[in-house]
mmCIF file of C-alpha atoms in Angstrom:
data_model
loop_
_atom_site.group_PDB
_atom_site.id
_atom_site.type_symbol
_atom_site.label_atom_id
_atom_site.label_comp_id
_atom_site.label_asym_id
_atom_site.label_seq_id
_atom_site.Cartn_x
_atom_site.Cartn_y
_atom_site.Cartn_z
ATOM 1 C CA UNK A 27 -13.676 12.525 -50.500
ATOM 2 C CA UNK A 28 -17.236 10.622 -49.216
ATOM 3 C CA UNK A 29 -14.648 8.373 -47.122
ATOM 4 C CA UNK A 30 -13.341 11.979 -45.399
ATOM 5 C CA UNK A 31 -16.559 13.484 -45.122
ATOM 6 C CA UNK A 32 -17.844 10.480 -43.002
ATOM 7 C CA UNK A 33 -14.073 10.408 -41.303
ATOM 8 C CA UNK A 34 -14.784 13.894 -39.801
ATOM 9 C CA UNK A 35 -18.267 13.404 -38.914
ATOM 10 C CA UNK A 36 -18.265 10.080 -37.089
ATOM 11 C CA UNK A 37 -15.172 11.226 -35.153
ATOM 12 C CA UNK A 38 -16.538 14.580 -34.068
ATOM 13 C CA UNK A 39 -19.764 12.039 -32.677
ATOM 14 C CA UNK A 40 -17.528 10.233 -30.949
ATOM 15 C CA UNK A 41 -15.403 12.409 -30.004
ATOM 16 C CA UNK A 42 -18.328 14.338 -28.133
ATOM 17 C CA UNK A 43 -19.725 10.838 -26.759
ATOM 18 C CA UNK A 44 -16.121 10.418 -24.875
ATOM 19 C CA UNK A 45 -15.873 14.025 -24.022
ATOM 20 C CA UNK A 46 -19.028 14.455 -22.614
ATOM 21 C CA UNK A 47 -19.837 10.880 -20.795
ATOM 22 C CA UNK A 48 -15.995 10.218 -19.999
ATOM 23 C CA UNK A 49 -16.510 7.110 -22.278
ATOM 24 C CA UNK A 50 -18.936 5.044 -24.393
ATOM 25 C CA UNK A 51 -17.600 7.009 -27.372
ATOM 26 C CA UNK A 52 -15.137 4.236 -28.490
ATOM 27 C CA UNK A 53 -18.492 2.159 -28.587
ATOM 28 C CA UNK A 54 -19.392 3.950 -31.776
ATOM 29 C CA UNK A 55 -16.161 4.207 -33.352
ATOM 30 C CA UNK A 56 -16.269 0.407 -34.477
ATOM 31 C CA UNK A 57 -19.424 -0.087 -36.331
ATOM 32 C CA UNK A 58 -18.379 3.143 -37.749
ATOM 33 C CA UNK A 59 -15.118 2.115 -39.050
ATOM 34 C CA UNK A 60 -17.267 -0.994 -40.251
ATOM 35 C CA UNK A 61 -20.355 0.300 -41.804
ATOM 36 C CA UNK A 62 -19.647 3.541 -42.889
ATOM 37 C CA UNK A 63 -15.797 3.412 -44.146
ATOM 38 C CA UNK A 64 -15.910 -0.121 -45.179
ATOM 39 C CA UNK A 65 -12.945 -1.670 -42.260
ATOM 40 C CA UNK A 66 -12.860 -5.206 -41.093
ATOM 41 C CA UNK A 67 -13.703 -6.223 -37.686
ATOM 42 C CA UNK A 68 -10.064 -6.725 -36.633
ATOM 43 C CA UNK A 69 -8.861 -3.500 -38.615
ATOM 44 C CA UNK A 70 -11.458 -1.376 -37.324
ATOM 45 C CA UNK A 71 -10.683 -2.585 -33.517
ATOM 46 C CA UNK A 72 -7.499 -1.827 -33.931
ATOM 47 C CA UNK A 73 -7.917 1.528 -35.745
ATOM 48 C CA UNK A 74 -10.312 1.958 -32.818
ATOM 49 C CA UNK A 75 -8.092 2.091 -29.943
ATOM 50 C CA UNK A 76 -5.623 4.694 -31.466
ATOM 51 C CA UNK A 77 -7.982 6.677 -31.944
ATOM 52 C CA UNK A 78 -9.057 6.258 -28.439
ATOM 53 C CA UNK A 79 -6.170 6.451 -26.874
ATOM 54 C CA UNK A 80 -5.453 9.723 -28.306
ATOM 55 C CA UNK A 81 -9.009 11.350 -28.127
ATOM 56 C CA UNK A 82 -8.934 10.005 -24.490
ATOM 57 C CA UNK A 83 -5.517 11.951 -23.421
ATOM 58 C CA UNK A 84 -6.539 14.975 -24.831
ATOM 59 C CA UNK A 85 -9.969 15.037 -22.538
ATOM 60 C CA UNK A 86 -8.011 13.643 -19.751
ATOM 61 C CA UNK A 87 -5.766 17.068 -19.699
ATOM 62 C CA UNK A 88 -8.611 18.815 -19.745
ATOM 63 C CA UNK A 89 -9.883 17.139 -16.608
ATOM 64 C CA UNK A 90 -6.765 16.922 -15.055
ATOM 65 C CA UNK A 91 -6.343 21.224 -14.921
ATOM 66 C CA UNK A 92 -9.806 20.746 -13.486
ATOM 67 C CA UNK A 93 -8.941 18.557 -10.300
ATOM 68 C CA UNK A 94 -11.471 15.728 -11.648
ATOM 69 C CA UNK A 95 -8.892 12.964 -11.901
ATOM 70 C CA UNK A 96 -8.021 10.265 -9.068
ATOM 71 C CA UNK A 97 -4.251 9.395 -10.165
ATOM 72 C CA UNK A 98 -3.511 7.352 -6.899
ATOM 73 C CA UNK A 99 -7.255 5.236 -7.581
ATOM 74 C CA UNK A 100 -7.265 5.411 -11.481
ATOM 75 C CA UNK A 101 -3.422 4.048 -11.898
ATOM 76 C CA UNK A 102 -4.701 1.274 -8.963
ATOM 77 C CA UNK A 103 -7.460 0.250 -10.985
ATOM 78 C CA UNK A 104 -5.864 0.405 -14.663
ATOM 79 C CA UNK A 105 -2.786 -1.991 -13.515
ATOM 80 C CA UNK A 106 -5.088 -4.597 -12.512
ATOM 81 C CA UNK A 107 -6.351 -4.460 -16.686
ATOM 82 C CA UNK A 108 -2.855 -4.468 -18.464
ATOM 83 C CA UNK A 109 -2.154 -7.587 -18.513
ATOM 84 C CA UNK A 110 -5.721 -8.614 -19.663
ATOM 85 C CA UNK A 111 -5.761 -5.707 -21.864
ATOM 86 C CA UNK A 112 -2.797 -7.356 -23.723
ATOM 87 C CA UNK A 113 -3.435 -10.951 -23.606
ATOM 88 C CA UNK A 114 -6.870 -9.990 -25.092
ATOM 89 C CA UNK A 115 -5.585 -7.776 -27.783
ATOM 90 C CA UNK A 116 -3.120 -10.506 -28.819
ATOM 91 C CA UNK A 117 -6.079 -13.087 -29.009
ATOM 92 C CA UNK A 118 -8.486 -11.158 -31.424
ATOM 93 C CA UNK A 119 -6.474 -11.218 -34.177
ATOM 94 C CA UNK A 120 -6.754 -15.040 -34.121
ATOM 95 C CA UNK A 121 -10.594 -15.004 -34.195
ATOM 96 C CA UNK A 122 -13.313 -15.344 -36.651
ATOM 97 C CA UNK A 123 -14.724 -11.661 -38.109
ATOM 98 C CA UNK A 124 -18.492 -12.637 -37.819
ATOM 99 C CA UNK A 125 -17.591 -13.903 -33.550
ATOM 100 C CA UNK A 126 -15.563 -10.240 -32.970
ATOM 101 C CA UNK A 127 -19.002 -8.121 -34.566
ATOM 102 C CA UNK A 128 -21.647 -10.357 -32.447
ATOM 103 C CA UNK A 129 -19.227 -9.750 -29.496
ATOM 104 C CA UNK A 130 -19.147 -6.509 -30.292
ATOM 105 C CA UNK A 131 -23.068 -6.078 -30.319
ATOM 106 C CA UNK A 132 -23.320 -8.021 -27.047
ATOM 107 C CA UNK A 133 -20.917 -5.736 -25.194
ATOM 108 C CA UNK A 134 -22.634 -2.196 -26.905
ATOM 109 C CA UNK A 135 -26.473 -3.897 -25.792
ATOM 110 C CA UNK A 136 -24.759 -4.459 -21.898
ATOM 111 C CA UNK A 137 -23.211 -0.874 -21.843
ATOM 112 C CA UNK A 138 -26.513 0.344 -23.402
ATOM 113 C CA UNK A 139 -28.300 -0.908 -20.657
ATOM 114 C CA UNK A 140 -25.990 -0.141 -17.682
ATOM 115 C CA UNK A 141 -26.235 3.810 -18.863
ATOM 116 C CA UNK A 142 -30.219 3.081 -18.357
ATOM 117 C CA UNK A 143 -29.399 1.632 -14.960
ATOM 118 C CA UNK A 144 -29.239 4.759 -12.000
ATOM 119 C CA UNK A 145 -25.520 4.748 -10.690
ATOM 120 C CA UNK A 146 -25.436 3.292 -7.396
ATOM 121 C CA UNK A 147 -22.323 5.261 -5.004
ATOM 122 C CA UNK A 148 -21.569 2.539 -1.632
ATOM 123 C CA UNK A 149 -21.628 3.994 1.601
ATOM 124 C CA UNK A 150 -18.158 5.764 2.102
ATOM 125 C CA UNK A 151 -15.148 3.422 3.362
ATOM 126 C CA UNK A 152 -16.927 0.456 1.532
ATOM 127 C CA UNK A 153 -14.309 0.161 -0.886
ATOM 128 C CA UNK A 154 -13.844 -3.582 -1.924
ATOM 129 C CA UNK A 155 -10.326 -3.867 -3.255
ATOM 130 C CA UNK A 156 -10.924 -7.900 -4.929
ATOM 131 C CA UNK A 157 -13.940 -5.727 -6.890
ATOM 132 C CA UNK A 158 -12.352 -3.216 -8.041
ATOM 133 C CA UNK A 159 -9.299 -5.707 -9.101
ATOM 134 C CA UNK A 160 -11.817 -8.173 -10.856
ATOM 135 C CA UNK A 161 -13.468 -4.946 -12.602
ATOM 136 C CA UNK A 162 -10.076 -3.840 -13.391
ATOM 137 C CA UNK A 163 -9.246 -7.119 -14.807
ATOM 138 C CA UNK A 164 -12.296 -7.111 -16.645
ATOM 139 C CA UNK A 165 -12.611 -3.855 -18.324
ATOM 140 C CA UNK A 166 -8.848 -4.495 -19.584
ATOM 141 C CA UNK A 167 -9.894 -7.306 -21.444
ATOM 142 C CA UNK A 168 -12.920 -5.756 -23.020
ATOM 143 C CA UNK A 169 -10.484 -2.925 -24.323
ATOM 144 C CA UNK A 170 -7.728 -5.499 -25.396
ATOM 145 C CA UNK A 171 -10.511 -7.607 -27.565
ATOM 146 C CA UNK A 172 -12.882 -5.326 -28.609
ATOM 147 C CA UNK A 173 -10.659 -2.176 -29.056
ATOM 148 C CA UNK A 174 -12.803 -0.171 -27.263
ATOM 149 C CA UNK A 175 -11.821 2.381 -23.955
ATOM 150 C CA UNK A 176 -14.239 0.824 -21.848
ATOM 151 C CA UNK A 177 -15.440 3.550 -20.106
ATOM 152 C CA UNK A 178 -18.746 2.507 -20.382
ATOM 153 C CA UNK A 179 -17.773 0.359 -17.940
ATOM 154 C CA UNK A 180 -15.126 1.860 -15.699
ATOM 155 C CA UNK A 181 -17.395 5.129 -14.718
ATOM 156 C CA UNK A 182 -19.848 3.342 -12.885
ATOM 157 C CA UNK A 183 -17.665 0.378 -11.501
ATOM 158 C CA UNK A 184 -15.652 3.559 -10.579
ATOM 159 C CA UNK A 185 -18.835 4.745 -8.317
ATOM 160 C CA UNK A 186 -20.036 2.514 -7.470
ATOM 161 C CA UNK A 187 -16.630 0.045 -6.577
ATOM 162 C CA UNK A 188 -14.492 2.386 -5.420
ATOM 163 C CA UNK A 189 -16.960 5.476 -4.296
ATOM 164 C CA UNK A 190 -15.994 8.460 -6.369
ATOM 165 C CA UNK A 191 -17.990 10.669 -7.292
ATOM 166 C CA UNK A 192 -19.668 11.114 -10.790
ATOM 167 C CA UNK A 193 -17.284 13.995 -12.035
ATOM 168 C CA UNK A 194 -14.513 12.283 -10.622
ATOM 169 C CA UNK A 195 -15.149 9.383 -12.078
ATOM 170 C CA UNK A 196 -15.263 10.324 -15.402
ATOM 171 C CA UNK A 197 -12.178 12.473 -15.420
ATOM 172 C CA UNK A 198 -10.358 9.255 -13.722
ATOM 173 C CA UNK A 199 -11.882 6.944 -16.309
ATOM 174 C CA UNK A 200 -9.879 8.855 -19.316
ATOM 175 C CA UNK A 201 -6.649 7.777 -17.428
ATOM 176 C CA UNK A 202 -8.158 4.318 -17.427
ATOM 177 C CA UNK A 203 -8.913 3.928 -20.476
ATOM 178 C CA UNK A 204 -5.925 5.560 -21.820
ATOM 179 C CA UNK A 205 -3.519 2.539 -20.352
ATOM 180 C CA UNK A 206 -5.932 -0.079 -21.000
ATOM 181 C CA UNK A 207 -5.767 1.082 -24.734
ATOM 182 C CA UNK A 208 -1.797 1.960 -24.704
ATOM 183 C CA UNK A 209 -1.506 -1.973 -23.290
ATOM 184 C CA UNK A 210 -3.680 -3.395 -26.024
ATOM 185 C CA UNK A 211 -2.198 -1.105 -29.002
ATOM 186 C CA UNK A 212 1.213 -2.836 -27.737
ATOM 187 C CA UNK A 213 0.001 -6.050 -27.784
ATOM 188 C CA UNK A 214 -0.829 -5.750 -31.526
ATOM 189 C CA UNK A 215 1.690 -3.858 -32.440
ATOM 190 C CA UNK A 216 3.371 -7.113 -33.886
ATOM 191 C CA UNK A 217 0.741 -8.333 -35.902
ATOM 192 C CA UNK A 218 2.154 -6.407 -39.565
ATOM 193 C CA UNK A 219 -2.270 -4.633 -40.083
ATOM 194 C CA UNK A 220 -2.349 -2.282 -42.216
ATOM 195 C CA UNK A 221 -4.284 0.780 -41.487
ATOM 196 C CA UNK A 222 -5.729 3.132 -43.434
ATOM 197 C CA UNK A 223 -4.241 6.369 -42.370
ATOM 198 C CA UNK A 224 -5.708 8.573 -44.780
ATOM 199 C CA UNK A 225 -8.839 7.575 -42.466
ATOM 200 C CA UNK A 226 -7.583 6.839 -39.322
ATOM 201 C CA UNK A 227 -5.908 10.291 -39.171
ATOM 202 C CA UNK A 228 -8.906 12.763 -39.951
ATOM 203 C CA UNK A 229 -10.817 10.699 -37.732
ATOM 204 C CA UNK A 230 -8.958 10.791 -34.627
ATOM 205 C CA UNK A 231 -8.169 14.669 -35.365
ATOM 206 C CA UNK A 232 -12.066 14.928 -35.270
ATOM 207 C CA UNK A 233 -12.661 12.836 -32.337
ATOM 208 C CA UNK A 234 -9.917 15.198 -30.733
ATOM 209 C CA UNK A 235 -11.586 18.317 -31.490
ATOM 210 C CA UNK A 236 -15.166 16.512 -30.494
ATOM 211 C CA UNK A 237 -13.790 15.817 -27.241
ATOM 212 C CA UNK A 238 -13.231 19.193 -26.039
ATOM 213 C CA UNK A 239 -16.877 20.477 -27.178
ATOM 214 C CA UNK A 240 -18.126 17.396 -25.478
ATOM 215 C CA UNK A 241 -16.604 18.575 -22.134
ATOM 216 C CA UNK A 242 -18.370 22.047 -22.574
ATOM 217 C CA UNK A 243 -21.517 20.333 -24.097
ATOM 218 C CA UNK A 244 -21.727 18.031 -20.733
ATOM 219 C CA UNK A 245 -21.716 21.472 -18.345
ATOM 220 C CA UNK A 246 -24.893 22.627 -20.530
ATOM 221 C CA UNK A 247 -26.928 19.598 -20.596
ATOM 222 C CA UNK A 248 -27.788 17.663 -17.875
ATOM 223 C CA UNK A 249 -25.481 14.135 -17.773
ATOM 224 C CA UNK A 250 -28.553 11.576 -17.296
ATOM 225 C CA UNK A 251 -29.871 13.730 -20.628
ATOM 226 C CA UNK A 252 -26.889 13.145 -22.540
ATOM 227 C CA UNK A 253 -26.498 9.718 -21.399
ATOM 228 C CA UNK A 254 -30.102 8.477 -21.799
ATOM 229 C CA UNK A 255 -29.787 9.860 -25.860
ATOM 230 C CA UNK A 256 -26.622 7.922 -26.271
ATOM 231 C CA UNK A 257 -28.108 4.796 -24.721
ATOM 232 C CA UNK A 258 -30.824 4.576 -27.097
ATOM 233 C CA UNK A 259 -28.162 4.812 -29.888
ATOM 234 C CA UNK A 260 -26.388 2.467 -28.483
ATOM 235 C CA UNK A 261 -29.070 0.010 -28.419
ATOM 236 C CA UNK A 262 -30.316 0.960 -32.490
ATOM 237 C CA UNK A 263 -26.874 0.451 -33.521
ATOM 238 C CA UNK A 264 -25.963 -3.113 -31.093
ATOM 239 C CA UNK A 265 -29.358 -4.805 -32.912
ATOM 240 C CA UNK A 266 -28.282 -3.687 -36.397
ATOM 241 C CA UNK A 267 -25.029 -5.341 -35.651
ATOM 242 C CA UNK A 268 -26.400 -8.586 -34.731
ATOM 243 C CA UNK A 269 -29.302 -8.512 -37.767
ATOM 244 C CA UNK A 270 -26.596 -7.778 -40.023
ATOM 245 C CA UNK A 271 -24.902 -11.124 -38.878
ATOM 246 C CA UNK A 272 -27.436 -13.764 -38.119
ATOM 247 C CA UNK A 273 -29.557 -12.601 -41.518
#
């Protein structure tokens, strides 16, 4: 029952993280699966991205009937990560646990600090394709190791890569994510974990739910609000991460 009760209420978090930012969620979902419900590194990055592949569809419809999604851009800029995505998510599996959690902390520290960072948007027609490739390439294999979306880091390379603008970018970044984490589940699909669906299930039904008050919640607050807040957690929970490993 405990195991449940912290199911639901780490997924709803999350779930309003992803909903409301477009991403950074899936950052949380880890350490939760770790910490809180007792996962190993490679389970809970696995458990991770089904549960953010299906919390991030379910926003992504919900910006979609809004016009915030840039199919021709976001499919352009998720192909460049699916091969990454996959070669990554086959490779973590093979790792030590303790390497996978530091990586982890490194990665949730970096997106901490980009959400700090003001976006920057380029001059318009000062798209560079080889960035948005390379950032493409990149963000897949960030989602293929860590099992997280990545969005953390495909909104802003969104704006400030390719130009969109910040509501556009975070409705595109669901499609993003989406593939990246559809490549990676496939790429460990193989592997014979076992999951803990009794867990897995109520927690992705929460994150679901989460998602759609996030979208409402992020038309009420102000975004730089919302995404200062999560920053900070961001940070707390990155350094307990690490202490827990190097003490």
């Amino acid at each position: 029952m405990t195991a449940l009760v912290l199911a639901l209420v780490a997924g709803a978090v999350i779930g309003l993280a992803l909903g409301g930012l477009g991403g950074g969620g899936s950052v949380l979902a880890v350490p939760a699966l770790i910490y809180l419900l007792g996962f190993t590194p490679a389970e809970a990055t696995t458990a991770s991205l089904v549960i953010v592949t299906l919390t991030s569809v379910t926003a992504l419809v919900g910006h979609a009937r809004e016009g915030n999604v840039a199919w021709r851009t976001g499919l352009l800029f998720a192909a460049a990560g699916i091969v990454p995505a996959m070669l990554a998510g086959a490779a973590s599996g093979h790792l030590p646990q303790a390497l996978l959690t530091v990586a982890f902390a490194v990665i949730a520290a970096l997106a901490a600090l980009r959400m700090l960072r003001p976006a920057r948007t380029p001059p318009p027609g000062t798209v560079h394709t080889g960035k948005a490739g390379a950032a493409g390439a990149g963000l897949g294999a960030v989602t293929g190791f860590l099992g997280v979306g990545g969005g953390f880091l495909a909104v802003p390379a969104l704006v400030s890569v390719l130009g969109l603008a910040m509501r556009a970018a975070v409705g595109t970044s669901l499609l993003v994510i989406t593939i990246n984490s559809l490549a990676a589940l496939g790429a460990r699909a193989g592997t014979g974990m076992h999951l803990d669906w009794a867990v897995v299930a109520p927690f992705t039904a929460a994150a679901i739910l989460g998602a759609w008050d996030g979208k409402r919640l992020a038309k009420k607050i102000k975004g730089k609000t919302l995404q200062r807040l999560f920053a900070y957690v961001l940070l707390a929970v990155a350094a307990f991460m690490l202490l827990d490993v190097l003490l």
